[in-house]
């Protein structure tokens, strides 16, 4: 079985884990162009259901 030629240094392990922790942070957000609500980018708006200028999901009104 193929094995690593060298031991992974503490510095290299720390660099990899720093990247992994960075990916865990909060997703990037933008303002919805339709209603102005803060939404997760590349996702349909949770308050009005719009994405790319058209209605893509039905949104139940909050009572
Ligand atoms: Zn919206």
Tab-separated table of C-alpha atoms and ligand atoms in Angstrom:
chain	number	residue	atom	x	y	z
A	1	UNK	CA	0.000	0.000	0.000
A	2	UNK	CA	1.241	3.489	-0.822
A	3	UNK	CA	2.397	5.403	2.216
A	4	UNK	CA	3.344	9.060	2.741
A	5	UNK	CA	7.028	9.697	2.134
A	6	UNK	CA	7.338	12.194	4.938
A	7	UNK	CA	5.739	12.872	8.288
A	8	UNK	CA	3.218	15.736	8.163
A	9	UNK	CA	4.719	18.576	10.205
A	10	UNK	CA	2.830	20.328	12.978
A	11	UNK	CA	2.858	23.535	10.901
A	12	UNK	CA	1.317	21.814	7.873
A	13	UNK	CA	-1.350	20.143	10.015
A	14	UNK	CA	-2.175	23.505	11.617
A	15	UNK	CA	-2.447	25.175	8.183
A	16	UNK	CA	-4.851	22.498	6.943
A	17	UNK	CA	-6.993	22.717	10.079
A	18	UNK	CA	-7.100	26.517	9.823
A	19	UNK	CA	-8.594	26.178	6.309
A	20	UNK	CA	-11.112	23.635	7.543
A	21	UNK	CA	-12.198	25.899	10.413
A	22	UNK	CA	-12.534	28.770	7.932
A	23	UNK	CA	-15.030	26.726	5.917
A	24	UNK	CA	-17.129	26.250	9.059
A	25	UNK	CA	-17.665	29.983	9.526
A	26	UNK	CA	-20.946	31.674	8.613
A	27	UNK	CA	-21.887	31.585	4.900
A	28	UNK	CA	-21.621	34.802	2.879
A	29	UNK	CA	-24.802	36.827	2.755
A	30	UNK	CA	-26.226	39.414	0.357
A	31	UNK	CA	-29.319	41.599	0.241
A	32	UNK	CA	-32.294	40.284	-1.674
A	33	UNK	CA	-32.841	42.560	-4.724
A	34	UNK	CA	-36.585	41.947	-4.514
A	35	UNK	CA	-37.397	42.600	-0.848
A	36	UNK	CA	-34.081	43.836	0.624
A	37	UNK	CA	-33.877	41.076	3.191
A	38	UNK	CA	-30.448	39.652	4.140
A	39	UNK	CA	-30.206	36.259	2.417
A	40	UNK	CA	-27.600	33.524	1.948
A	41	UNK	CA	-26.004	34.046	-1.479
A	42	UNK	CA	-26.834	31.545	-4.271
A	43	UNK	CA	-30.000	30.516	-2.417
A	44	UNK	CA	-33.612	31.479	-2.897
A	45	UNK	CA	-34.789	34.274	-0.594
A	46	UNK	CA	-36.449	32.817	2.505
A	47	UNK	CA	-38.798	35.771	2.991
A	48	UNK	CA	-40.123	36.325	-0.559
A	49	UNK	CA	-39.065	33.120	-2.374
A	50	UNK	CA	-37.373	34.944	-5.260
A	51	UNK	CA	-34.200	33.832	-6.989
A	52	UNK	CA	-32.695	35.313	-10.188
A	53	UNK	CA	-35.635	37.700	-10.538
A	54	UNK	CA	-38.440	35.146	-10.410
A	55	UNK	CA	-40.540	33.287	-7.838
A	56	UNK	CA	-39.014	29.849	-7.307
A	57	UNK	CA	-40.540	28.708	-3.984
A	58	UNK	CA	-43.836	29.289	-2.214
A	59	UNK	CA	-43.430	31.215	1.031
A	60	UNK	CA	-45.950	30.813	3.808
A	61	UNK	CA	-46.883	34.128	5.396
A	62	UNK	CA	-45.924	34.480	9.050
A	63	UNK	CA	-48.968	34.890	11.293
B	1	LIG	ZN1	-36.569	38.539	-0.948
